[in-house]
PDB file of C-alpha atoms in Angstrom:
ATOM      1  CA  UNK A   1     -16.142 135.388  88.488  1.00  0.00           C
ATOM      2  CA  UNK A   2     -18.248 138.792  87.707  1.00  0.00           C
ATOM      3  CA  UNK A   3     -18.841 139.952  84.537  1.00  0.00           C
ATOM      4  CA  UNK A   4     -17.602 142.589  82.768  1.00  0.00           C
ATOM      5  CA  UNK A   5     -19.737 145.545  81.365  1.00  0.00           C
ATOM      6  CA  UNK A   6     -18.499 146.769  77.890  1.00  0.00           C
ATOM      7  CA  UNK A   7     -19.922 150.535  77.011  1.00  0.00           C
ATOM      8  CA  UNK A   8     -18.963 151.108  73.427  1.00  0.00           C
ATOM      9  CA  UNK A   9     -18.860 154.948  73.690  1.00  0.00           C
ATOM     10  CA  UNK A  10     -16.701 156.195  70.373  1.00  0.00           C
ATOM     11  CA  UNK A  11     -19.519 156.909  67.893  1.00  0.00           C
ATOM     12  CA  UNK A  12     -19.469 160.280  66.502  1.00  0.00           C
ATOM     13  CA  UNK A  13     -22.902 161.755  67.870  1.00  0.00           C
ATOM     14  CA  UNK A  14     -23.611 163.014  63.824  1.00  0.00           C
ATOM     15  CA  UNK A  15     -27.859 163.140  64.616  1.00  0.00           C
ATOM     16  CA  UNK A  16     -27.355 164.588  68.385  1.00  0.00           C
ATOM     17  CA  UNK A  17     -24.980 167.161  66.525  1.00  0.00           C
ATOM     18  CA  UNK A  18     -22.552 166.741  70.014  1.00  0.00           C
ATOM     19  CA  UNK A  19     -21.008 164.295  72.463  1.00  0.00           C
ATOM     20  CA  UNK A  20     -24.321 162.983  74.077  1.00  0.00           C
ATOM     21  CA  UNK A  21     -22.057 159.838  75.690  1.00  0.00           C
ATOM     22  CA  UNK A  22     -21.328 162.317  78.492  1.00  0.00           C
ATOM     23  CA  UNK A  23     -24.083 165.363  77.741  1.00  0.00           C
ATOM     24  CA  UNK A  24     -25.847 165.791  81.166  1.00  0.00           C
ATOM     25  CA  UNK A  25     -29.490 164.485  82.194  1.00  0.00           C
ATOM     26  CA  UNK A  26     -29.616 163.921  85.897  1.00  0.00           C
ATOM     27  CA  UNK A  27     -30.437 166.060  88.576  1.00  0.00           C
ATOM     28  CA  UNK A  28     -26.532 166.742  89.501  1.00  0.00           C
ATOM     29  CA  UNK A  29     -25.258 166.534  86.488  1.00  0.00           C
ATOM     30  CA  UNK A  30     -25.066 162.453  86.255  1.00  0.00           C
ATOM     31  CA  UNK A  31     -24.449 161.566  82.010  1.00  0.00           C
ATOM     32  CA  UNK A  32     -27.196 158.562  80.906  1.00  0.00           C
ATOM     33  CA  UNK A  33     -23.992 156.345  81.598  1.00  0.00           C
ATOM     34  CA  UNK A  34     -23.589 156.783  84.741  1.00  0.00           C
ATOM     35  CA  UNK A  35     -27.350 154.881  85.080  1.00  0.00           C
ATOM     36  CA  UNK A  36     -25.917 152.218  82.984  1.00  0.00           C
ATOM     37  CA  UNK A  37     -23.208 151.865  85.156  1.00  0.00           C
ATOM     38  CA  UNK A  38     -25.067 152.027  87.929  1.00  0.00           C
ATOM     39  CA  UNK A  39     -27.332 149.345  87.795  1.00  0.00           C
ATOM     40  CA  UNK A  40     -25.062 147.090  86.338  1.00  0.00           C
ATOM     41  CA  UNK A  41     -22.391 147.586  89.294  1.00  0.00           C
ATOM     42  CA  UNK A  42     -25.773 146.799  91.458  1.00  0.00           C
ATOM     43  CA  UNK A  43     -26.453 143.483  89.363  1.00  0.00           C
ATOM     44  CA  UNK A  44     -23.465 141.786  89.583  1.00  0.00           C
ATOM     45  CA  UNK A  45     -20.909 143.252  87.318  1.00  0.00           C
ATOM     46  CA  UNK A  46     -17.342 143.620  88.870  1.00  0.00           C
ATOM     47  CA  UNK A  47     -16.232 145.767  85.973  1.00  0.00           C
ATOM     48  CA  UNK A  48     -16.390 148.359  83.367  1.00  0.00           C
ATOM     49  CA  UNK A  49     -14.726 149.205  80.297  1.00  0.00           C
ATOM     50  CA  UNK A  50     -15.869 152.038  78.012  1.00  0.00           C
ATOM     51  CA  UNK A  51     -14.861 152.057  74.546  1.00  0.00           C
ATOM     52  CA  UNK A  52     -13.961 156.071  73.809  1.00  0.00           C
ATOM     53  CA  UNK A  53     -12.721 158.490  70.712  1.00  0.00           C
ATOM     54  CA  UNK A  54      -8.652 160.340  72.008  1.00  0.00           C
ATOM     55  CA  UNK A  55     -10.695 163.082  71.189  1.00  0.00           C
ATOM     56  CA  UNK A  56     -12.886 162.909  74.029  1.00  0.00           C
ATOM     57  CA  UNK A  57     -10.827 162.126  76.539  1.00  0.00           C
ATOM     58  CA  UNK A  58     -10.630 165.140  78.586  1.00  0.00           C
ATOM     59  CA  UNK A  59     -14.555 165.746  78.952  1.00  0.00           C
ATOM     60  CA  UNK A  60     -14.433 162.787  79.500  1.00  0.00           C
ATOM     61  CA  UNK A  61     -12.616 162.347  82.545  1.00  0.00           C
ATOM     62  CA  UNK A  62     -13.832 165.177  84.144  1.00  0.00           C
ATOM     63  CA  UNK A  63     -17.432 164.209  83.125  1.00  0.00           C
ATOM     64  CA  UNK A  64     -17.923 160.567  83.762  1.00  0.00           C
ATOM     65  CA  UNK A  65     -15.267 158.366  84.190  1.00  0.00           C
ATOM     66  CA  UNK A  66     -13.034 159.908  87.422  1.00  0.00           C
ATOM     67  CA  UNK A  67     -16.780 159.922  89.582  1.00  0.00           C
ATOM     68  CA  UNK A  68     -17.452 156.042  87.774  1.00  0.00           C
ATOM     69  CA  UNK A  69     -13.851 154.689  89.171  1.00  0.00           C
ATOM     70  CA  UNK A  70     -14.404 155.986  92.299  1.00  0.00           C
ATOM     71  CA  UNK A  71     -17.094 153.543  92.695  1.00  0.00           C
ATOM     72  CA  UNK A  72     -16.755 150.443  90.643  1.00  0.00           C
ATOM     73  CA  UNK A  73     -13.498 149.296  88.872  1.00  0.00           C
ATOM     74  CA  UNK A  74     -13.568 150.691  85.548  1.00  0.00           C
ATOM     75  CA  UNK A  75     -11.108 151.676  82.960  1.00  0.00           C
ATOM     76  CA  UNK A  76     -10.456 152.885  79.514  1.00  0.00           C
ATOM     77  CA  UNK A  77      -9.957 152.221  75.614  1.00  0.00           C
ATOM     78  CA  UNK A  78      -9.780 153.835  72.400  1.00  0.00           C
ATOM     79  CA  UNK A  79     -11.159 153.137  69.442  1.00  0.00           C
ATOM     80  CA  UNK A  80      -9.115 154.545  66.871  1.00  0.00           C
ATOM     81  CA  UNK A  81      -9.350 154.383  62.614  1.00  0.00           C
ATOM     82  CA  UNK A  82      -6.038 152.872  62.013  1.00  0.00           C
ATOM     83  CA  UNK A  83      -6.948 149.950  64.902  1.00  0.00           C
ATOM     84  CA  UNK A  84      -6.598 146.265  63.707  1.00  0.00           C
ATOM     85  CA  UNK A  85      -5.855 147.658  60.214  1.00  0.00           C
ATOM     86  CA  UNK A  86      -2.129 146.895  58.512  1.00  0.00           C
ATOM     87  CA  UNK A  87      -0.287 149.392  56.492  1.00  0.00           C
ATOM     88  CA  UNK A  88      -1.521 148.049  53.492  1.00  0.00           C
ATOM     89  CA  UNK A  89      -4.924 148.055  54.853  1.00  0.00           C
ATOM     90  CA  UNK A  90      -4.818 151.628  56.027  1.00  0.00           C
ATOM     91  CA  UNK A  91      -3.899 152.585  52.447  1.00  0.00           C
ATOM     92  CA  UNK A  92      -6.652 150.691  51.051  1.00  0.00           C
ATOM     93  CA  UNK A  93      -8.395 153.134  53.271  1.00  0.00           C
ATOM     94  CA  UNK A  94      -7.345 155.846  52.760  1.00  0.00           C
ATOM     95  CA  UNK A  95     -10.915 158.192  51.804  1.00  0.00           C
ATOM     96  CA  UNK A  96     -12.424 156.681  54.183  1.00  0.00           C
ATOM     97  CA  UNK A  97     -13.666 159.138  57.488  1.00  0.00           C
ATOM     98  CA  UNK A  98     -16.354 156.888  58.851  1.00  0.00           C
ATOM     99  CA  UNK A  99     -15.740 155.023  62.317  1.00  0.00           C
ATOM    100  CA  UNK A 100     -15.777 151.195  61.451  1.00  0.00           C
ATOM    101  CA  UNK A 101     -18.176 150.301  63.818  1.00  0.00           C
ATOM    102  CA  UNK A 102     -19.690 148.582  67.025  1.00  0.00           C
ATOM    103  CA  UNK A 103     -17.612 145.304  66.413  1.00  0.00           C
ATOM    104  CA  UNK A 104     -14.305 147.370  65.096  1.00  0.00           C
ATOM    105  CA  UNK A 105     -14.889 148.759  68.852  1.00  0.00           C
ATOM    106  CA  UNK A 106     -15.404 145.438  70.706  1.00  0.00           C
ATOM    107  CA  UNK A 107     -12.070 143.806  69.205  1.00  0.00           C
ATOM    108  CA  UNK A 108     -10.515 147.463  70.475  1.00  0.00           C
ATOM    109  CA  UNK A 109     -11.316 146.022  74.197  1.00  0.00           C
ATOM    110  CA  UNK A 110     -10.362 142.611  73.857  1.00  0.00           C
ATOM    111  CA  UNK A 111      -7.387 142.272  75.620  1.00  0.00           C
ATOM    112  CA  UNK A 112      -9.471 144.110  78.565  1.00  0.00           C
ATOM    113  CA  UNK A 113     -11.808 142.227  78.765  1.00  0.00           C
ATOM    114  CA  UNK A 114     -10.784 138.617  80.605  1.00  0.00           C
ATOM    115  CA  UNK A 115     -14.375 137.567  81.805  1.00  0.00           C
ATOM    116  CA  UNK A 116     -17.892 137.013  79.739  1.00  0.00           C
ATOM    117  CA  UNK A 117     -19.252 140.282  79.476  1.00  0.00           C
ATOM    118  CA  UNK A 118     -21.686 142.120  78.224  1.00  0.00           C
ATOM    119  CA  UNK A 119     -21.723 144.860  75.504  1.00  0.00           C
ATOM    120  CA  UNK A 120     -24.484 148.110  75.489  1.00  0.00           C
ATOM    121  CA  UNK A 121     -24.566 150.977  73.527  1.00  0.00           C
ATOM    122  CA  UNK A 122     -23.834 154.743  75.361  1.00  0.00           C
ATOM    123  CA  UNK A 123     -26.508 156.298  74.336  1.00  0.00           C
ATOM    124  CA  UNK A 124     -29.595 154.285  75.213  1.00  0.00           C
ATOM    125  CA  UNK A 125     -31.647 153.107  78.557  1.00  0.00           C
ATOM    126  CA  UNK A 126     -32.160 150.043  79.377  1.00  0.00           C
ATOM    127  CA  UNK A 127     -33.596 149.479  82.343  1.00  0.00           C
ATOM    128  CA  UNK A 128     -32.155 147.401  85.496  1.00  0.00           C
ATOM    129  CA  UNK A 129     -34.229 144.287  84.639  1.00  0.00           C
ATOM    130  CA  UNK A 130     -31.978 143.647  81.841  1.00  0.00           C
ATOM    131  CA  UNK A 131     -28.868 144.159  83.998  1.00  0.00           C
ATOM    132  CA  UNK A 132     -29.818 141.300  86.724  1.00  0.00           C
ATOM    133  CA  UNK A 133     -30.932 138.910  83.086  1.00  0.00           C
ATOM    134  CA  UNK A 134     -27.502 139.164  81.786  1.00  0.00           C
ATOM    135  CA  UNK A 135     -25.627 139.788  84.823  1.00  0.00           C
ATOM    136  CA  UNK A 136     -27.169 136.143  86.312  1.00  0.00           C
ATOM    137  CA  UNK A 137     -26.308 134.899  82.996  1.00  0.00           C
ATOM    138  CA  UNK A 138     -23.142 135.427  82.733  1.00  0.00           C
ATOM    139  CA  UNK A 139     -22.281 134.915  86.208  1.00  0.00           C
ATOM    140  CA  UNK A 140     -22.955 130.968  85.370  1.00  0.00           C
ATOM    141  CA  UNK A 141     -21.514 130.852  82.435  1.00  0.00           C
ATOM    142  CA  UNK A 142     -18.093 129.249  80.937  1.00  0.00           C
ATOM    143  CA  UNK A 143     -15.354 131.565  79.354  1.00  0.00           C
ATOM    144  CA  UNK A 144     -15.387 129.175  76.723  1.00  0.00           C
ATOM    145  CA  UNK A 145     -19.435 128.319  76.247  1.00  0.00           C
ATOM    146  CA  UNK A 146     -21.135 128.375  72.905  1.00  0.00           C
ATOM    147  CA  UNK A 147     -23.902 129.519  74.448  1.00  0.00           C
ATOM    148  CA  UNK A 148     -24.233 133.751  74.420  1.00  0.00           C
ATOM    149  CA  UNK A 149     -27.728 135.357  75.321  1.00  0.00           C
ATOM    150  CA  UNK A 150     -29.445 139.252  74.332  1.00  0.00           C
ATOM    151  CA  UNK A 151     -32.486 141.230  75.256  1.00  0.00           C
ATOM    152  CA  UNK A 152     -34.265 142.280  72.961  1.00  0.00           C
ATOM    153  CA  UNK A 153     -37.265 144.828  73.201  1.00  0.00           C
ATOM    154  CA  UNK A 154     -40.629 145.550  71.603  1.00  0.00           C
ATOM    155  CA  UNK A 155     -40.305 147.681  68.859  1.00  0.00           C
ATOM    156  CA  UNK A 156     -43.180 149.910  69.694  1.00  0.00           C
ATOM    157  CA  UNK A 157     -41.375 151.272  73.159  1.00  0.00           C
ATOM    158  CA  UNK A 158     -38.129 151.448  71.221  1.00  0.00           C
ATOM    159  CA  UNK A 159     -39.236 154.263  68.719  1.00  0.00           C
ATOM    160  CA  UNK A 160     -38.477 158.340  68.780  1.00  0.00           C
ATOM    161  CA  UNK A 161     -40.702 161.084  67.954  1.00  0.00           C
ATOM    162  CA  UNK A 162     -37.754 163.306  66.669  1.00  0.00           C
ATOM    163  CA  UNK A 163     -36.369 161.374  63.693  1.00  0.00           C
ATOM    164  CA  UNK A 164     -35.672 157.471  62.729  1.00  0.00           C
ATOM    165  CA  UNK A 165     -33.639 155.182  64.380  1.00  0.00           C
ATOM    166  CA  UNK A 166     -31.804 152.356  63.664  1.00  0.00           C
ATOM    167  CA  UNK A 167     -33.135 148.441  65.290  1.00  0.00           C
ATOM    168  CA  UNK A 168     -31.947 144.625  64.438  1.00  0.00           C
ATOM    169  CA  UNK A 169     -35.620 142.948  63.874  1.00  0.00           C
ATOM    170  CA  UNK A 170     -35.133 139.749  65.767  1.00  0.00           C
ATOM    171  CA  UNK A 171     -36.648 135.942  64.670  1.00  0.00           C
ATOM    172  CA  UNK A 172     -36.978 133.672  67.503  1.00  0.00           C
ATOM    173  CA  UNK A 173     -37.738 130.417  68.279  1.00  0.00           C
ATOM    174  CA  UNK A 174     -38.391 128.419  70.992  1.00  0.00           C
ATOM    175  CA  UNK A 175     -35.894 130.925  73.155  1.00  0.00           C
ATOM    176  CA  UNK A 176     -33.413 131.597  71.238  1.00  0.00           C
ATOM    177  CA  UNK A 177     -32.217 133.890  68.073  1.00  0.00           C
ATOM    178  CA  UNK A 178     -32.391 132.528  64.661  1.00  0.00           C
ATOM    179  CA  UNK A 179     -32.134 136.021  62.504  1.00  0.00           C
ATOM    180  CA  UNK A 180     -30.970 139.630  63.093  1.00  0.00           C
ATOM    181  CA  UNK A 181     -32.293 141.942  60.487  1.00  0.00           C
ATOM    182  CA  UNK A 182     -30.675 145.177  60.329  1.00  0.00           C
ATOM    183  CA  UNK A 183     -32.976 147.892  60.000  1.00  0.00           C
ATOM    184  CA  UNK A 184     -30.910 151.381  59.877  1.00  0.00           C
ATOM    185  CA  UNK A 185     -34.290 153.389  58.738  1.00  0.00           C
ATOM    186  CA  UNK A 186     -37.744 153.048  60.970  1.00  0.00           C
ATOM    187  CA  UNK A 187     -39.741 155.800  61.663  1.00  0.00           C
ATOM    188  CA  UNK A 188     -43.397 156.955  62.257  1.00  0.00           C
ATOM    189  CA  UNK A 189     -45.505 157.161  59.413  1.00  0.00           C
ATOM    190  CA  UNK A 190     -49.034 158.954  60.205  1.00  0.00           C
ATOM    191  CA  UNK A 191     -50.437 156.281  62.803  1.00  0.00           C
ATOM    192  CA  UNK A 192     -48.270 153.431  61.922  1.00  0.00           C
ATOM    193  CA  UNK A 193     -44.620 152.599  61.575  1.00  0.00           C
ATOM    194  CA  UNK A 194     -42.568 152.205  58.900  1.00  0.00           C
ATOM    195  CA  UNK A 195     -38.736 150.862  57.363  1.00  0.00           C
ATOM    196  CA  UNK A 196     -36.922 151.665  54.969  1.00  0.00           C
ATOM    197  CA  UNK A 197     -34.756 148.694  53.585  1.00  0.00           C
ATOM    198  CA  UNK A 198     -33.092 147.460  50.304  1.00  0.00           C
ATOM    199  CA  UNK A 199     -34.397 150.887  48.853  1.00  0.00           C
ATOM    200  CA  UNK A 200     -38.115 149.379  49.691  1.00  0.00           C
ATOM    201  CA  UNK A 201     -40.824 150.672  52.080  1.00  0.00           C
ATOM    202  CA  UNK A 202     -42.566 148.339  53.843  1.00  0.00           C
ATOM    203  CA  UNK A 203     -44.649 148.723  57.045  1.00  0.00           C
ATOM    204  CA  UNK A 204     -43.975 147.451  60.598  1.00  0.00           C
ATOM    205  CA  UNK A 205     -46.584 146.436  63.896  1.00  0.00           C
ATOM    206  CA  UNK A 206     -44.367 147.872  66.441  1.00  0.00           C
ATOM    207  CA  UNK A 207     -44.466 144.450  67.957  1.00  0.00           C
ATOM    208  CA  UNK A 208     -41.682 142.832  66.589  1.00  0.00           C
ATOM    209  CA  UNK A 209     -38.410 142.098  68.741  1.00  0.00           C
ATOM    210  CA  UNK A 210     -35.979 143.880  67.903  1.00  0.00           C
ATOM    211  CA  UNK A 211     -32.125 143.987  68.962  1.00  0.00           C
ATOM    212  CA  UNK A 212     -31.005 147.781  71.042  1.00  0.00           C
ATOM    213  CA  UNK A 213     -27.334 146.129  71.380  1.00  0.00           C
ATOM    214  CA  UNK A 214     -27.992 144.591  74.096  1.00  0.00           C
ATOM    215  CA  UNK A 215     -25.459 141.324  74.057  1.00  0.00           C
ATOM    216  CA  UNK A 216     -23.962 138.625  75.998  1.00  0.00           C
ATOM    217  CA  UNK A 217     -20.905 136.766  75.198  1.00  0.00           C
ATOM    218  CA  UNK A 218     -18.260 134.473  76.967  1.00  0.00           C
ATOM    219  CA  UNK A 219     -15.070 134.811  75.587  1.00  0.00           C
ATOM    220  CA  UNK A 220     -15.197 132.161  72.640  1.00  0.00           C
ATOM    221  CA  UNK A 221     -17.355 134.771  70.400  1.00  0.00           C
ATOM    222  CA  UNK A 222     -14.354 137.138  70.206  1.00  0.00           C
ATOM    223  CA  UNK A 223     -13.318 134.421  67.328  1.00  0.00           C
ATOM    224  CA  UNK A 224     -16.118 134.585  65.677  1.00  0.00           C
ATOM    225  CA  UNK A 225     -16.073 138.116  66.214  1.00  0.00           C
ATOM    226  CA  UNK A 226     -12.384 138.293  63.882  1.00  0.00           C
ATOM    227  CA  UNK A 227     -13.079 135.941  60.935  1.00  0.00           C
ATOM    228  CA  UNK A 228     -15.856 138.535  60.339  1.00  0.00           C
ATOM    229  CA  UNK A 229     -13.752 141.639  61.368  1.00  0.00           C
ATOM    230  CA  UNK A 230     -11.205 140.123  58.352  1.00  0.00           C
ATOM    231  CA  UNK A 231     -14.358 138.934  56.371  1.00  0.00           C
ATOM    232  CA  UNK A 232     -15.369 142.666  56.374  1.00  0.00           C
ATOM    233  CA  UNK A 233     -11.989 143.798  55.501  1.00  0.00           C
ATOM    234  CA  UNK A 234     -11.355 141.764  52.238  1.00  0.00           C
ATOM    235  CA  UNK A 235     -14.636 143.295  51.356  1.00  0.00           C
ATOM    236  CA  UNK A 236     -15.450 147.077  53.039  1.00  0.00           C
ATOM    237  CA  UNK A 237     -11.988 148.810  52.896  1.00  0.00           C
ATOM    238  CA  UNK A 238     -12.660 150.932  50.427  1.00  0.00           C
ATOM    239  CA  UNK A 239     -16.462 151.386  51.008  1.00  0.00           C
ATOM    240  CA  UNK A 240     -17.045 154.901  52.927  1.00  0.00           C
ATOM    241  CA  UNK A 241     -20.187 154.539  54.578  1.00  0.00           C
ATOM    242  CA  UNK A 242     -19.859 150.734  55.015  1.00  0.00           C
ATOM    243  CA  UNK A 243     -19.684 149.209  59.430  1.00  0.00           C
ATOM    244  CA  UNK A 244     -18.651 146.331  60.792  1.00  0.00           C
ATOM    245  CA  UNK A 245     -21.569 145.780  62.766  1.00  0.00           C
ATOM    246  CA  UNK A 246     -22.169 143.969  66.441  1.00  0.00           C
ATOM    247  CA  UNK A 247     -25.470 142.644  65.581  1.00  0.00           C
ATOM    248  CA  UNK A 248     -24.401 141.495  62.219  1.00  0.00           C
ATOM    249  CA  UNK A 249     -21.779 139.336  63.611  1.00  0.00           C
ATOM    250  CA  UNK A 250     -23.760 138.209  66.078  1.00  0.00           C
ATOM    251  CA  UNK A 251     -26.453 136.634  63.832  1.00  0.00           C
ATOM    252  CA  UNK A 252     -23.425 135.110  62.389  1.00  0.00           C
ATOM    253  CA  UNK A 253     -21.833 132.782  64.954  1.00  0.00           C
ATOM    254  CA  UNK A 254     -25.935 131.161  64.922  1.00  0.00           C
ATOM    255  CA  UNK A 255     -26.174 131.409  61.206  1.00  0.00           C
ATOM    256  CA  UNK A 256     -22.872 129.700  60.613  1.00  0.00           C
ATOM    257  CA  UNK A 257     -23.424 126.592  63.644  1.00  0.00           C
ATOM    258  CA  UNK A 258     -20.594 128.463  66.266  1.00  0.00           C
ATOM    259  CA  UNK A 259     -22.986 128.556  68.746  1.00  0.00           C
ATOM    260  CA  UNK A 260     -26.363 129.494  70.380  1.00  0.00           C
ATOM    261  CA  UNK A 261     -27.602 132.886  71.317  1.00  0.00           C
ATOM    262  CA  UNK A 262     -30.560 132.730  74.525  1.00  0.00           C
ATOM    263  CA  UNK A 263     -33.057 135.564  73.880  1.00  0.00           C
ATOM    264  CA  UNK A 264     -34.396 137.184  76.811  1.00  0.00           C
ATOM    265  CA  UNK A 265     -36.887 139.856  76.632  1.00  0.00           C
ATOM    266  CA  UNK A 266     -37.800 143.023  78.139  1.00  0.00           C
ATOM    267  CA  UNK A 267     -40.890 145.163  78.691  1.00  0.00           C
ATOM    268  CA  UNK A 268     -38.957 148.696  79.838  1.00  0.00           C
ATOM    269  CA  UNK A 269     -39.542 151.844  77.230  1.00  0.00           C
ATOM    270  CA  UNK A 270     -37.016 152.962  75.718  1.00  0.00           C
ATOM    271  CA  UNK A 271     -35.382 156.396  75.796  1.00  0.00           C
ATOM    272  CA  UNK A 272     -32.193 157.759  73.893  1.00  0.00           C
ATOM    273  CA  UNK A 273     -30.223 160.575  73.096  1.00  0.00           C
ATOM    274  CA  UNK A 274     -30.353 159.718  69.317  1.00  0.00           C
ATOM    275  CA  UNK A 275     -31.398 163.441  68.741  1.00  0.00           C
ATOM    276  CA  UNK A 276     -30.852 167.154  69.903  1.00  0.00           C
ATOM    277  CA  UNK A 277     -34.628 166.525  70.793  1.00  0.00           C
ATOM    278  CA  UNK A 278     -34.162 163.783  73.059  1.00  0.00           C
ATOM    279  CA  UNK A 279     -32.131 165.501  75.883  1.00  0.00           C
ATOM    280  CA  UNK A 280     -35.107 167.265  77.107  1.00  0.00           C
ATOM    281  CA  UNK A 281     -37.419 163.411  77.363  1.00  0.00           C
ATOM    282  CA  UNK A 282     -34.178 162.054  79.331  1.00  0.00           C
ATOM    283  CA  UNK A 283     -33.845 164.268  81.566  1.00  0.00           C
ATOM    284  CA  UNK A 284     -37.491 164.182  82.492  1.00  0.00           C
ATOM    285  CA  UNK A 285     -37.717 160.467  82.311  1.00  0.00           C
ATOM    286  CA  UNK A 286     -34.688 160.177  85.097  1.00  0.00           C
ATOM    287  CA  UNK A 287     -36.681 162.349  87.371  1.00  0.00           C
ATOM    288  CA  UNK A 288     -39.115 161.150  87.137  1.00  0.00           C
ATOM    289  CA  UNK A 289     -37.441 157.867  88.311  1.00  0.00           C
ATOM    290  CA  UNK A 290     -35.439 159.424  90.888  1.00  0.00           C
ATOM    291  CA  UNK A 291     -39.355 160.829  92.402  1.00  0.00           C
ATOM    292  CA  UNK A 292     -40.582 157.450  92.286  1.00  0.00           C
ATOM    293  CA  UNK A 293     -37.513 156.130  93.720  1.00  0.00           C
ATOM    294  CA  UNK A 294     -36.832 154.284  91.351  1.00  0.00           C
ATOM    295  CA  UNK A 295     -32.943 155.581  91.789  1.00  0.00           C
ATOM    296  CA  UNK A 296     -31.213 157.716  94.802  1.00  0.00           C
ATOM    297  CA  UNK A 297     -30.984 161.263  94.283  1.00  0.00           C
ATOM    298  CA  UNK A 298     -27.602 161.427  94.684  1.00  0.00           C
ATOM    299  CA  UNK A 299     -26.684 158.329  92.136  1.00  0.00           C
ATOM    300  CA  UNK A 300     -22.766 157.623  93.482  1.00  0.00           C
ATOM    301  CA  UNK A 301     -21.317 157.630  97.295  1.00  0.00           C
ATOM    302  CA  UNK A 302     -18.408 159.137  96.247  1.00  0.00           C
ATOM    303  CA  UNK A 303     -18.268 162.135  94.088  1.00  0.00           C
TER     304      UNK A 303
END
């Protein structure tokens, strides 16, 4: 059974100032997601499912989806503010404007996921090695296995000079994840790297392993995701900025003794679409990979 790639592409892009998921960065107006799905398709993934917002559907189809769907099995679903909420819960959350987070997005696509699957962000570049690693791993995974996986990156390879980044700092032992601590504001300060966490600032070495939201799960993981989402709703529906985060839910699988997460690593240097200045950097990085022969100049055989 070929695994599925689940792409979280419903973000608001508030720091970027636009719909970064479908912004053109390739030589022929390809999006960053074109390269991720191209890599995944060549690394054993049989299907891609995108989670998007309804308001970007037309542009999403024109700029990305219709092209990808001609080259591999693809579909998309909507992440809407009222999804997975009862009438009573919606009333409690009436003042809420911020999206519910990445676990909510994953659960919105549950019906479309029928095989072990990997999850990625829409605005990060992960590198082909990571897709090869997880494609191989998931292809041999029992759909009800309690052993999941992720790919971790070196923090210093995932920083942006344009502003702060959000990363989950990982504790790893004997090749397995022990915990993830979400650091939502990591940035350069002088010659060093600092994180602001719980109102305090502390230094990081840059050598820490961090999560870039590149996980691989069996279908069994949905049981824990639902438990996490239900717990989140009980405590956070009336909180304006609280989000149900995938790395936290993944870490809970380990913390609650419900499974394990094998920790693979990548030395790939990250680039992504977080800030407006990042677009030109991404275009240069993609152009360099095409020049080096890593990607063909014409990515898809069918346009």
